[in-house]
mmCIF file of C-alpha atoms and ligand atoms in Angstrom:
data_model
loop_
_atom_site.group_PDB
_atom_site.id
_atom_site.type_symbol
_atom_site.label_atom_id
_atom_site.label_comp_id
_atom_site.label_asym_id
_atom_site.label_seq_id
_atom_site.Cartn_x
_atom_site.Cartn_y
_atom_site.Cartn_z
ATOM 1 C CA MET A 1070 -0.348 0.057 -0.117
ATOM 2 C CA LYS A 1071 0.943 3.857 -1.100
ATOM 3 C CA ARG A 1072 1.522 6.267 1.873
ATOM 4 C CA ALA A 1073 1.272 9.464 1.232
ATOM 5 C CA LEU A 1074 1.760 12.444 3.513
ATOM 6 C CA ILE A 1075 -0.287 15.377 2.942
ATOM 7 C CA THR A 1076 1.088 18.754 4.422
ATOM 8 C CA GLY A 1077 -1.921 21.295 4.919
ATOM 9 C CA ILE A 1078 -4.910 18.922 4.621
ATOM 10 C CA THR A 1079 -7.172 20.542 6.687
ATOM 11 C CA GLY A 1080 -7.075 23.416 3.706
ATOM 12 C CA GLN A 1081 -8.769 23.449 0.640
ATOM 13 C CA ASP A 1082 -6.900 20.861 -1.794
ATOM 14 C CA GLY A 1083 -5.502 19.161 1.115
ATOM 15 C CA ALA A 1084 -9.137 17.909 1.317
ATOM 16 C CA TYR A 1085 -9.606 17.019 -1.807
ATOM 17 C CA LEU A 1086 -6.048 15.110 -2.455
ATOM 18 C CA ALA A 1087 -6.903 13.095 0.728
ATOM 19 C CA LYS A 1088 -10.319 12.280 -0.750
ATOM 20 C CA PHE A 1089 -8.556 11.231 -4.103
ATOM 21 C CA LEU A 1090 -5.681 9.387 -3.006
ATOM 22 C CA LEU A 1091 -8.127 7.188 -0.200
ATOM 23 C CA ASN A 1092 -9.690 6.531 -3.393
ATOM 24 C CA LYS A 1093 -7.036 5.215 -5.188
ATOM 25 C CA GLY A 1094 -5.936 3.180 -2.155
ATOM 26 C CA TYR A 1095 -3.042 4.979 -0.558
ATOM 27 C CA LYS A 1096 -2.535 4.880 3.221
ATOM 28 C CA VAL A 1097 -2.504 8.412 3.762
ATOM 29 C CA TYR A 1098 -1.298 11.034 6.625
ATOM 30 C CA GLY A 1099 -2.163 14.484 7.269
ATOM 31 C CA LEU A 1100 -0.034 17.433 9.222
ATOM 32 C CA MET A 1101 -2.226 19.005 10.882
ATOM 33 C CA ALA A 1102 -0.906 22.527 12.854
ATOM 34 C CA ARG A 1103 -2.254 23.302 16.170
ATOM 35 C CA ARG A 1104 -5.191 25.577 16.650
ATOM 36 C CA SER A 1105 -7.503 26.581 19.493
ATOM 37 C CA THR A 1106 -10.976 25.396 17.407
ATOM 38 C CA SER A 1107 -11.204 22.274 15.338
ATOM 39 C CA THR A 1108 -10.263 23.075 11.755
ATOM 40 C CA THR A 1109 -11.690 19.445 10.352
ATOM 41 C CA TRP A 1110 -14.318 20.977 9.037
ATOM 42 C CA ARG A 1111 -13.189 19.931 5.168
ATOM 43 C CA LEU A 1112 -12.589 16.279 5.516
ATOM 44 C CA GLU A 1113 -15.975 16.342 7.434
ATOM 45 C CA PHE A 1114 -17.683 17.844 4.090
ATOM 46 C CA LEU A 1115 -15.527 15.077 2.431
ATOM 47 C CA GLY A 1116 -16.654 12.316 4.822
ATOM 48 C CA ILE A 1117 -13.269 11.622 5.243
ATOM 49 C CA GLU A 1118 -12.227 12.421 8.635
ATOM 50 C CA ASN A 1119 -11.410 9.406 10.281
ATOM 51 C CA GLU A 1120 -10.367 7.319 7.296
ATOM 52 C CA VAL A 1121 -6.906 9.713 7.657
ATOM 53 C CA ASP A 1122 -3.881 9.689 10.353
ATOM 54 C CA LEU A 1123 -3.546 13.283 11.101
ATOM 55 C CA ILE A 1124 -0.248 14.129 12.948
ATOM 56 C CA GLU A 1125 0.041 17.360 14.544
ATOM 57 C CA GLY A 1126 2.950 19.707 13.475
ATOM 58 C CA ASP A 1127 3.871 22.894 11.624
ATOM 59 C CA VAL A 1128 6.159 23.364 8.848
ATOM 60 C CA THR A 1129 8.033 25.825 10.807
ATOM 61 C CA ASP A 1130 8.785 23.321 13.202
ATOM 62 C CA LEU A 1131 11.580 21.026 11.712
ATOM 63 C CA SER A 1132 11.420 18.698 14.586
ATOM 64 C CA SER A 1133 7.828 17.705 14.094
ATOM 65 C CA LEU A 1134 8.190 17.327 9.901
ATOM 66 C CA ILE A 1135 10.646 14.569 10.311
ATOM 67 C CA ARG A 1136 9.040 12.830 13.460
ATOM 68 C CA ALA A 1137 5.721 13.353 11.088
ATOM 69 C CA LEU A 1138 7.610 11.509 8.070
ATOM 70 C CA LYS A 1139 9.461 9.069 10.696
ATOM 71 C CA ILE A 1140 5.772 7.885 11.596
ATOM 72 C CA SER A 1141 4.169 7.789 8.453
ATOM 73 C CA GLU A 1142 7.022 6.418 6.413
ATOM 74 C CA ALA A 1143 5.798 8.388 3.073
ATOM 75 C CA ASN A 1144 6.465 7.673 -0.334
ATOM 76 C CA GLU A 1145 5.017 10.724 -1.881
ATOM 77 C CA VAL A 1146 4.750 14.306 0.569
ATOM 78 C CA TYR A 1147 2.792 16.668 -0.841
ATOM 79 C CA ASN A 1148 3.342 20.363 0.567
ATOM 80 C CA LEU A 1149 0.127 21.975 0.639
ATOM 81 C CA ALA A 1150 0.718 24.519 3.601
ATOM 82 C CA ALA A 1151 1.310 27.843 3.750
ATOM 83 C CA GLN A 1152 0.029 31.286 4.595
ATOM 84 C CA SER A 1153 -2.316 31.317 1.442
ATOM 85 C CA PHE A 1154 -4.146 34.775 1.283
ATOM 86 C CA VAL A 1155 -2.222 37.076 -0.780
ATOM 87 C CA GLY A 1156 -3.746 40.459 1.193
ATOM 88 C CA THR A 1157 -2.568 38.932 4.067
ATOM 89 C CA SER A 1158 0.615 38.877 3.460
ATOM 90 C CA TRP A 1159 1.109 42.257 3.126
ATOM 91 C CA ASP A 1160 0.272 42.719 7.099
ATOM 92 C CA GLN A 1161 1.732 39.406 8.128
ATOM 93 C CA PRO A 1162 4.536 39.190 5.504
ATOM 94 C CA ILE A 1163 7.717 38.291 7.982
ATOM 95 C CA LEU A 1164 4.796 35.031 9.039
ATOM 96 C CA THR A 1165 4.326 34.282 5.412
ATOM 97 C CA ALA A 1166 7.846 34.423 5.023
ATOM 98 C CA GLU A 1167 8.578 31.472 7.268
ATOM 99 C CA VAL A 1168 5.638 29.204 6.112
ATOM 100 C CA THR A 1169 5.013 29.699 2.566
ATOM 101 C CA GLY A 1170 9.068 29.958 1.902
ATOM 102 C CA VAL A 1171 10.911 28.465 4.681
ATOM 103 C CA GLY A 1172 8.322 25.966 5.034
ATOM 104 C CA VAL A 1173 9.388 24.423 2.360
ATOM 105 C CA VAL A 1174 13.019 24.071 3.068
ATOM 106 C CA ASN A 1175 12.378 22.813 6.302
ATOM 107 C CA LEU A 1176 10.362 19.668 4.724
ATOM 108 C CA LEU A 1177 12.551 19.545 1.895
ATOM 109 C CA GLU A 1178 15.479 18.989 4.705
ATOM 110 C CA ALA A 1179 13.489 16.531 6.751
ATOM 111 C CA ILE A 1180 13.563 13.916 3.712
ATOM 112 C CA ARG A 1181 16.832 14.492 3.444
ATOM 113 C CA LEU A 1182 17.141 13.294 7.121
ATOM 114 C CA THR A 1183 15.191 10.702 6.710
ATOM 115 C CA ASP A 1184 13.832 9.321 3.390
ATOM 116 C CA PRO A 1185 15.878 11.029 0.091
ATOM 117 C CA SER A 1186 13.665 8.356 -1.274
ATOM 118 C CA ALA A 1187 10.087 9.691 -1.275
ATOM 119 C CA LYS A 1188 8.982 11.874 -3.749
ATOM 120 C CA PHE A 1189 7.440 15.109 -3.324
ATOM 121 C CA TYR A 1190 5.288 17.488 -4.547
ATOM 122 C CA GLN A 1191 5.279 21.420 -3.692
ATOM 123 C CA ALA A 1192 2.468 23.689 -4.319
ATOM 124 C CA SER A 1193 4.002 26.671 -6.343
ATOM 125 C CA THR A 1194 1.546 29.009 -8.302
ATOM 126 C CA SER A 1195 0.934 31.242 -11.131
ATOM 127 C CA GLU A 1196 1.119 34.163 -8.276
ATOM 128 C CA MET A 1197 4.744 34.364 -9.014
ATOM 129 C CA PHE A 1198 4.213 35.427 -12.309
ATOM 130 C CA GLY A 1199 2.549 38.520 -11.405
ATOM 131 C CA LEU A 1200 3.218 40.809 -13.305
ATOM 132 C CA ILE A 1201 3.026 39.039 -16.479
ATOM 133 C CA GLN A 1202 6.014 38.782 -18.705
ATOM 134 C CA ASP A 1203 4.146 36.946 -21.017
ATOM 135 C CA GLU A 1204 0.359 36.985 -22.274
ATOM 136 C CA LYS A 1205 -0.200 33.414 -21.812
ATOM 137 C CA GLN A 1206 1.943 31.996 -18.824
ATOM 138 C CA SER A 1207 3.921 29.160 -19.592
ATOM 139 C CA GLU A 1208 6.776 26.772 -17.339
ATOM 140 C CA SER A 1209 9.874 29.463 -19.520
ATOM 141 C CA THR A 1210 7.955 32.507 -18.864
ATOM 142 C CA PRO A 1211 9.692 34.511 -16.429
ATOM 143 C CA PHE A 1212 8.722 35.159 -12.673
ATOM 144 C CA TYR A 1213 7.814 38.819 -11.070
ATOM 145 C CA PRO A 1214 6.410 38.208 -8.000
ATOM 146 C CA ARG A 1215 3.765 40.893 -6.987
ATOM 147 C CA SER A 1216 2.976 40.491 -3.260
ATOM 148 C CA PRO A 1217 5.209 39.347 -0.322
ATOM 149 C CA TYR A 1218 3.208 35.820 -0.722
ATOM 150 C CA GLY A 1219 4.035 35.895 -4.230
ATOM 151 C CA VAL A 1220 8.008 35.858 -3.077
ATOM 152 C CA ALA A 1221 7.503 33.883 -0.367
ATOM 153 C CA LYS A 1222 6.214 31.014 -2.722
ATOM 154 C CA LEU A 1223 9.074 32.132 -4.780
ATOM 155 C CA TYR A 1224 11.835 30.878 -2.811
ATOM 156 C CA GLY A 1225 9.791 27.346 -2.372
ATOM 157 C CA HIS A 1226 9.743 27.139 -5.502
ATOM 158 C CA TRP A 1227 13.218 27.387 -6.520
ATOM 159 C CA ILE A 1228 14.459 25.720 -3.178
ATOM 160 C CA THR A 1229 12.424 22.553 -4.673
ATOM 161 C CA ILE A 1230 14.497 22.435 -7.655
ATOM 162 C CA ASN A 1231 17.457 23.113 -6.373
ATOM 163 C CA TYR A 1232 17.197 20.329 -4.042
ATOM 164 C CA ARG A 1233 16.075 17.832 -6.853
ATOM 165 C CA GLU A 1234 19.592 19.133 -8.716
ATOM 166 C CA SER A 1235 21.610 19.127 -5.915
ATOM 167 C CA PHE A 1236 20.378 15.719 -4.574
ATOM 168 C CA ASN A 1237 18.470 13.694 -6.539
ATOM 169 C CA ILE A 1238 15.428 14.241 -4.941
ATOM 170 C CA HIS A 1239 12.088 13.256 -7.003
ATOM 171 C CA ALA A 1240 11.042 16.647 -6.304
ATOM 172 C CA SER A 1241 8.091 18.617 -8.539
ATOM 173 C CA CYS A 1242 6.542 22.038 -8.844
ATOM 174 C CA GLY A 1243 3.109 22.461 -9.312
ATOM 175 C CA ILE A 1244 2.723 26.523 -11.105
ATOM 176 C CA LEU A 1245 -1.390 26.306 -10.151
ATOM 177 C CA PHE A 1246 -3.739 28.509 -11.204
ATOM 178 C CA ASN A 1247 -6.528 29.570 -9.283
ATOM 179 C CA HIS A 1248 -8.737 27.226 -8.405
ATOM 180 C CA GLU A 1249 -11.969 27.056 -6.549
ATOM 181 C CA SER A 1250 -14.946 25.332 -5.045
ATOM 182 C CA PRO A 1251 -17.778 24.643 -2.246
ATOM 183 C CA LEU A 1252 -14.453 24.120 0.292
ATOM 184 C CA ARG A 1253 -12.980 27.780 -0.399
ATOM 185 C CA GLY A 1254 -12.081 29.957 1.782
ATOM 186 C CA ILE A 1255 -14.107 32.859 2.582
ATOM 187 C CA GLU A 1256 -11.668 35.425 2.574
ATOM 188 C CA PHE A 1257 -10.963 34.402 -1.478
ATOM 189 C CA VAL A 1258 -13.034 36.393 -4.428
ATOM 190 C CA THR A 1259 -15.239 33.305 -5.456
ATOM 191 C CA ARG A 1260 -16.325 31.622 -2.123
ATOM 192 C CA LYS A 1261 -17.148 35.452 -1.075
ATOM 193 C CA VAL A 1262 -19.380 36.210 -3.728
ATOM 194 C CA THR A 1263 -20.923 32.977 -3.559
ATOM 195 C CA ASP A 1264 -21.538 33.405 -0.255
ATOM 196 C CA ALA A 1265 -23.349 36.591 -0.703
ATOM 197 C CA VAL A 1266 -25.728 35.631 -3.468
ATOM 198 C CA ALA A 1267 -26.935 33.042 -0.902
ATOM 199 C CA ARG A 1268 -27.731 35.663 2.071
ATOM 200 C CA ILE A 1269 -28.633 38.121 -0.657
ATOM 201 C CA LYS A 1270 -31.146 35.805 -2.329
ATOM 202 C CA LEU A 1271 -32.322 34.709 1.018
ATOM 203 C CA GLY A 1272 -32.634 38.030 2.475
ATOM 204 C CA LEU A 1273 -29.578 37.565 5.000
ATOM 205 C CA GLN A 1274 -27.762 40.524 3.608
ATOM 206 C CA GLU A 1275 -28.092 43.552 1.461
ATOM 207 C CA GLU A 1276 -24.758 44.346 -0.134
ATOM 208 C CA LEU A 1277 -21.530 42.808 -1.734
ATOM 209 C CA HIS A 1278 -18.236 44.833 -1.190
ATOM 210 C CA LEU A 1279 -15.494 43.864 -3.630
ATOM 211 C CA GLY A 1280 -12.068 45.579 -4.748
ATOM 212 C CA ASN A 1281 -10.558 45.465 -8.214
ATOM 213 C CA ILE A 1282 -13.539 43.943 -10.139
ATOM 214 C CA ASP A 1283 -11.258 44.193 -13.374
ATOM 215 C CA ALA A 1284 -8.534 41.966 -12.084
ATOM 216 C CA LYS A 1285 -8.723 38.809 -14.113
ATOM 217 C CA ARG A 1286 -8.079 35.510 -13.508
ATOM 218 C CA ASP A 1287 -8.175 31.666 -14.905
ATOM 219 C CA TRP A 1288 -10.167 29.855 -12.284
ATOM 220 C CA GLY A 1289 -10.122 26.152 -12.024
ATOM 221 C CA PHE A 1290 -11.786 23.287 -9.956
ATOM 222 C CA ALA A 1291 -10.129 22.291 -7.231
ATOM 223 C CA GLY A 1292 -11.523 18.580 -7.769
ATOM 224 C CA ASP A 1293 -9.908 18.452 -10.996
ATOM 225 C CA TYR A 1294 -6.253 19.849 -10.125
ATOM 226 C CA VAL A 1295 -5.574 17.615 -7.228
ATOM 227 C CA GLU A 1296 -5.109 14.959 -10.038
ATOM 228 C CA ALA A 1297 -2.504 16.841 -11.915
ATOM 229 C CA MET A 1298 -0.792 16.668 -8.307
ATOM 230 C CA TRP A 1299 -0.375 12.759 -8.140
ATOM 231 C CA LEU A 1300 -0.299 12.560 -11.750
ATOM 232 C CA MET A 1301 3.061 14.453 -11.362
ATOM 233 C CA LEU A 1302 4.941 12.143 -8.851
ATOM 234 C CA GLN A 1303 3.941 9.091 -10.933
ATOM 235 C CA GLN A 1304 6.154 10.267 -13.608
ATOM 236 C CA GLU A 1305 9.851 8.464 -14.183
ATOM 237 C CA ASN A 1306 11.164 12.238 -13.506
ATOM 238 C CA ALA A 1307 10.111 15.052 -11.265
ATOM 239 C CA ASP A 1308 9.524 18.646 -13.448
ATOM 240 C CA ASP A 1309 7.002 21.606 -12.995
ATOM 241 C CA TYR A 1310 4.407 21.606 -14.644
ATOM 242 C CA VAL A 1311 1.825 24.548 -15.440
ATOM 243 C CA ILE A 1312 -2.091 23.696 -14.267
ATOM 244 C CA ALA A 1313 -4.060 25.818 -15.601
ATOM 245 C CA THR A 1314 -7.945 26.043 -17.551
ATOM 246 C CA GLY A 1315 -6.370 28.393 -20.332
ATOM 247 C CA GLU A 1316 -9.055 30.964 -20.155
ATOM 248 C CA THR A 1317 -9.533 34.100 -18.646
ATOM 249 C CA THR A 1318 -11.849 35.980 -16.947
ATOM 250 C CA THR A 1319 -12.542 39.463 -14.528
ATOM 251 C CA VAL A 1320 -13.762 39.253 -11.265
ATOM 252 C CA ARG A 1321 -16.659 41.271 -12.571
ATOM 253 C CA ASP A 1322 -18.035 38.557 -14.891
ATOM 254 C CA MET A 1323 -17.341 35.734 -12.422
ATOM 255 C CA CYS A 1324 -20.258 37.907 -10.099
ATOM 256 C CA LYS A 1325 -22.144 37.885 -13.031
ATOM 257 C CA ILE A 1326 -22.531 34.352 -13.369
ATOM 258 C CA ALA A 1327 -22.845 33.699 -9.699
ATOM 259 C CA PHE A 1328 -26.074 36.909 -9.338
ATOM 260 C CA GLU A 1329 -27.630 35.384 -12.585
ATOM 261 C CA TYR A 1330 -27.251 31.909 -11.321
ATOM 262 C CA VAL A 1331 -30.076 32.428 -8.800
ATOM 263 C CA ASP A 1332 -31.861 35.839 -11.235
ATOM 264 C CA LEU A 1333 -30.250 38.660 -9.688
ATOM 265 C CA LYS A 1334 -28.191 41.473 -11.630
ATOM 266 C CA TYR A 1335 -24.987 42.023 -9.993
ATOM 267 C CA GLU A 1336 -24.862 45.795 -10.765
ATOM 268 C CA GLU A 1337 -27.737 46.467 -7.761
ATOM 269 C CA TYR A 1338 -25.412 44.460 -5.129
ATOM 270 C CA VAL A 1339 -21.901 45.679 -5.626
ATOM 271 C CA VAL A 1340 -20.097 47.876 -3.864
ATOM 272 C CA ILE A 1341 -16.622 49.201 -4.628
ATOM 273 C CA ASP A 1342 -14.902 49.650 -1.159
ATOM 274 C CA PRO A 1343 -11.493 50.686 -1.643
ATOM 275 C CA LYS A 1344 -10.344 49.121 1.749
ATOM 276 C CA PHE A 1345 -10.335 45.650 -0.376
ATOM 277 C CA TYR A 1346 -7.416 47.005 -3.085
ATOM 278 C CA ARG A 1347 -4.378 45.438 -2.901
ATOM 279 C CA PRO A 1348 -0.825 47.838 -2.500
ATOM 280 C CA ALA A 1349 0.454 45.760 -5.596
ATOM 281 C CA GLU A 1350 -2.203 43.738 -7.636
ATOM 282 C CA VAL A 1351 -1.768 40.839 -10.308
ATOM 283 C CA GLU A 1352 -4.548 42.526 -13.043
ATOM 284 C CA VAL A 1353 -4.636 39.160 -15.295
ATOM 285 C CA LEU A 1354 -3.466 36.015 -15.230
ATOM 286 C CA LEU A 1355 -4.037 33.629 -18.206
ATOM 287 C CA GLY A 1356 -2.291 29.658 -17.663
ATOM 288 C CA ASN A 1357 -0.874 27.939 -21.173
ATOM 289 C CA PRO A 1358 -1.160 23.854 -19.896
ATOM 290 C CA ALA A 1359 -0.456 22.509 -22.465
ATOM 291 C CA LYS A 1360 2.807 20.820 -21.358
ATOM 292 C CA ALA A 1361 0.822 19.372 -18.312
ATOM 293 C CA GLN A 1362 -1.721 18.478 -21.505
ATOM 294 C CA GLU A 1363 1.083 16.643 -23.397
ATOM 295 C CA LYS A 1364 2.963 14.335 -20.719
ATOM 296 C CA LEU A 1365 0.558 14.014 -17.873
ATOM 297 C CA SER A 1366 -2.621 13.844 -20.277
ATOM 298 C CA TRP A 1367 -4.175 16.180 -17.676
ATOM 299 C CA LYS A 1368 -7.055 18.419 -18.697
ATOM 300 C CA ALA A 1369 -9.280 20.965 -16.358
ATOM 301 C CA THR A 1370 -13.196 19.524 -17.454
ATOM 302 C CA THR A 1371 -15.108 22.036 -15.033
ATOM 303 C CA SER A 1372 -15.800 25.183 -16.301
ATOM 304 C CA LEU A 1373 -16.417 28.738 -14.650
ATOM 305 C CA LYS A 1374 -19.868 28.896 -14.807
ATOM 306 C CA GLN A 1375 -20.493 24.712 -13.777
ATOM 307 C CA LEU A 1376 -17.649 25.785 -11.212
ATOM 308 C CA ILE A 1377 -19.840 28.945 -9.833
ATOM 309 C CA GLN A 1378 -22.635 27.138 -10.143
ATOM 310 C CA MET A 1379 -21.880 24.117 -7.578
ATOM 311 C CA MET A 1380 -20.237 26.805 -5.582
ATOM 312 C CA VAL A 1381 -23.612 29.070 -5.102
ATOM 313 C CA GLU A 1382 -25.329 26.211 -5.278
ATOM 314 C CA ALA A 1383 -23.226 24.591 -1.679
ATOM 315 C CA ASP A 1384 -23.728 28.016 -0.034
ATOM 316 C CA LEU A 1385 -27.373 28.455 -0.355
ATOM 317 C CA LYS A 1386 -27.723 25.027 1.236
ATOM 318 C CA ARG A 1387 -25.211 26.083 3.671
ATOM 319 C CA VAL A 1388 -27.011 29.461 4.570
ATOM 320 C CA LYS A 1389 -30.541 27.580 4.258
ATOM 321 C CA LYS A 1390 -29.375 25.148 7.313
ATOM 322 C CA GLU A 1391 -27.971 28.254 8.912
ATOM 323 C CA ILE A 1392 -31.428 29.710 8.813
ATOM 324 C CA ALA A 1393 -33.232 26.562 10.252
ATOM 325 C CA THR A 1394 -30.780 26.355 13.449
ATOM 326 C CA LYS A 1395 -31.626 29.364 14.074
ATOM 327 C CA GLY A 1396 -35.146 29.283 13.790
HETATM 328 P P1 NAP B 1934 -5.644 26.877 2.077
HETATM 329 O O1 NAP B 1934 -7.379 26.120 1.899
HETATM 330 O O2 NAP B 1934 -5.124 28.159 2.956
HETATM 331 O O3 NAP B 1934 -4.741 25.859 3.092
HETATM 332 C C1 NAP B 1934 -3.370 25.933 3.464
HETATM 333 C C2 NAP B 1934 -3.270 24.948 5.323
HETATM 334 O O4 NAP B 1934 -1.851 25.486 5.433
HETATM 335 C C3 NAP B 1934 -4.355 24.665 5.568
HETATM 336 O O5 NAP B 1934 -3.992 23.638 5.925
HETATM 337 C C4 NAP B 1934 -3.495 25.026 6.644
HETATM 338 O O6 NAP B 1934 -3.978 24.802 8.276
HETATM 339 C C5 NAP B 1934 -2.181 24.825 6.775
HETATM 340 N N1 NAP B 1934 -1.107 25.606 7.431
HETATM 341 C C6 NAP B 1934 -1.263 26.969 8.203
HETATM 342 N N2 NAP B 1934 -0.236 27.123 7.840
HETATM 343 C C7 NAP B 1934 0.351 25.939 8.267
HETATM 344 C C8 NAP B 1934 1.509 26.144 9.693
HETATM 345 N N3 NAP B 1934 2.231 26.898 10.227
HETATM 346 N N4 NAP B 1934 1.886 24.299 8.797
HETATM 347 C C9 NAP B 1934 1.156 23.879 9.148
HETATM 348 N N5 NAP B 1934 0.066 23.446 8.183
HETATM 349 C C10 NAP B 1934 -0.108 25.109 8.284
HETATM 350 O O7 NAP B 1934 -4.993 26.555 0.886
HETATM 351 P P2 NAP B 1934 -5.453 25.768 -0.798
HETATM 352 O O8 NAP B 1934 -6.042 26.573 -1.188
HETATM 353 O O9 NAP B 1934 -5.561 24.528 0.113
HETATM 354 O O10 NAP B 1934 -4.143 25.635 -1.268
HETATM 355 C C11 NAP B 1934 -3.214 24.647 -0.961
HETATM 356 C C12 NAP B 1934 -1.490 25.041 -1.169
HETATM 357 O O11 NAP B 1934 -1.379 25.416 -2.811
HETATM 358 C C13 NAP B 1934 -1.528 26.526 -0.889
HETATM 359 O O12 NAP B 1934 0.011 25.716 -0.465
HETATM 360 C C14 NAP B 1934 -1.299 27.251 -1.544
HETATM 361 O O13 NAP B 1934 -0.391 28.448 -1.372
HETATM 362 C C15 NAP B 1934 -1.240 26.414 -2.873
HETATM 363 N N6 NAP B 1934 -2.045 27.675 -4.153
HETATM 364 C C16 NAP B 1934 -2.993 27.360 -4.281
HETATM 365 C C17 NAP B 1934 -3.599 27.756 -5.193
HETATM 366 C C18 NAP B 1934 -5.453 27.905 -5.260
HETATM 367 O O14 NAP B 1934 -6.105 28.906 -5.717
HETATM 368 N N7 NAP B 1934 -6.273 27.351 -4.083
HETATM 369 C C19 NAP B 1934 -2.895 28.499 -6.249
HETATM 370 C C20 NAP B 1934 -1.402 28.045 -6.607
HETATM 371 C C21 NAP B 1934 -1.222 27.291 -5.134
HETATM 372 P P3 NAP B 1934 -5.152 25.678 9.430
HETATM 373 O O15 NAP B 1934 -6.795 24.991 8.574
HETATM 374 O O16 NAP B 1934 -4.724 25.209 10.383
HETATM 375 O O17 NAP B 1934 -5.117 26.814 8.598
HETATM 376 N N1 GDD B 1935 -9.771 38.167 -1.599
HETATM 377 C C1 GDD B 1935 -10.686 38.989 -2.547
HETATM 378 N N2 GDD B 1935 -11.575 40.220 -1.951
HETATM 379 N N3 GDD B 1935 -10.100 39.513 -3.254
HETATM 380 C C2 GDD B 1935 -10.781 40.642 -4.412
HETATM 381 C C3 GDD B 1935 -11.820 41.365 -4.072
HETATM 382 C C4 GDD B 1935 -12.456 40.672 -2.457
HETATM 383 O O1 GDD B 1935 -13.303 41.913 -2.158
HETATM 384 N N4 GDD B 1935 -12.049 42.021 -4.876
HETATM 385 C C5 GDD B 1935 -11.915 41.897 -5.977
HETATM 386 N N5 GDD B 1935 -10.871 41.107 -5.466
HETATM 387 C C6 GDD B 1935 -9.532 40.772 -6.919
HETATM 388 C C7 GDD B 1935 -8.058 40.564 -5.934
HETATM 389 O O2 GDD B 1935 -7.642 41.922 -6.007
HETATM 390 C C8 GDD B 1935 -6.985 39.716 -7.312
HETATM 391 O O3 GDD B 1935 -7.576 40.477 -8.086
HETATM 392 C C9 GDD B 1935 -8.559 38.818 -7.395
HETATM 393 O O4 GDD B 1935 -9.912 39.237 -6.934
HETATM 394 C C10 GDD B 1935 -8.479 37.194 -6.885
HETATM 395 O O5 GDD B 1935 -8.536 36.916 -5.453
HETATM 396 P P1 GDD B 1935 -7.959 36.364 -4.303
HETATM 397 O O6 GDD B 1935 -9.606 35.189 -4.556
HETATM 398 O O7 GDD B 1935 -8.083 36.434 -3.473
HETATM 399 O O8 GDD B 1935 -7.135 35.170 -5.116
HETATM 400 P P2 GDD B 1935 -5.452 35.448 -5.030
HETATM 401 O O9 GDD B 1935 -5.728 35.478 -7.676
HETATM 402 O O10 GDD B 1935 -5.077 36.896 -4.541
HETATM 403 O O11 GDD B 1935 -4.867 34.560 -4.954
HETATM 404 C C11 GDD B 1935 -5.229 33.097 -4.545
HETATM 405 O O12 GDD B 1935 -5.031 32.533 -6.097
HETATM 406 C C12 GDD B 1935 -3.198 32.669 -5.706
HETATM 407 C C13 GDD B 1935 -3.097 31.291 -7.697
HETATM 408 O O13 GDD B 1935 -3.619 32.438 -8.322
HETATM 409 C C14 GDD B 1935 -4.910 32.214 -3.886
HETATM 410 O O14 GDD B 1935 -5.489 31.133 -3.477
HETATM 411 C C15 GDD B 1935 -3.541 32.305 -3.279
HETATM 412 O O15 GDD B 1935 -3.369 31.129 -2.548
HETATM 413 C C16 GDD B 1935 -2.628 31.890 -4.986
HETATM 414 O O16 GDD B 1935 -1.884 31.204 -4.568
#
């Protein structure tokens, strides 16, 4: 039986990846950071909270990573842990550097010290392209990060490549473009919108405050994207891949899709609030997933419309439940 260790298992991707690997017959371990309240709601949503083994640890604590690797004896290690919200990275740049950047070398060191034959996946990001240098970003597009998060991820990206080249570790980076789902954190724009649409439709909210709605993103479904992570670790040689849909849409048009799904007009509810502007913005992202398609036979299968509808449906269900519970 193959054994996997996922850091960030309580996050959106961690939960979907855990479910995916369980379905493939893996024994799944997850590194779980200590928090004062429970963080397992996503694992519960997918019905797998009792099927994964959670090990307490933190990517900033090398000893806990060594312990987690010894306990799990993982053949595959997926590093998804991060301070992943771009907005917060300006308020907590040092924590972001320590978790999202240095956390990666901690885990690579732990692998080097315990079992260098373990395969490693690093959650790199399209945010590294930042101020884009090519209209369609591919593996050969130069990076130009625009946030402390993007800068920290760039360190994680290059240190992963460096450990592959220095120590022959099977270490791959997935340069994933934005991917969303009903399990997306509420602070990210798609989920903020779909949650608001559900609340407005059900009479609990009147307005939706947003920042730069002219920003464009290449949005896919997280459920599709975790398969690409796994496929990278099944290749004979480690490599880096862009994972994207190849289509880009403005935040404005994404709002339109969400509001129209419940027969509302976004223009009547969206209020532009400079509070949500960023000190430096990534105006547009558009990925070229040709390499993943050719080498991994991977392709995004969920359209933005299907994705947003799935998210609105899930939020309508949640809000209705909330109303019923409150009476
Ligand atoms: P997410 O929902 O924010 O999940 C982040 C996970 O990291 C959570 O489980 C969190 O634990 C954990 N974590 C945070 N600090 C930690 C620490 N110090 N030690 C151990 N664990 C820690 O993010 P996601 O959307 O699933 O993304 C997964 C990864 O892919 C992240 O690295 C993200 O930066 C990267 N990525 C995401 C996207 C995207 O569009 N979703 C695109 C490209 C790359 P708690 O639950 O306790 O907070
Ligand atoms: N969060 C948020 N809230 N974003 C807003 C808002 C708002 O009220 N209004 C406009 N936006 C714009 C942001 O300025 C940005 O241009 C875009 O919506 C997307 O923002 P997020 O959903 O927060 O995602 P992100 O692109 O900054 O980062 C996500 O994708 C990266 C991959 O490109 C995160 O998941 C990162 O972890 C990931 O690496």
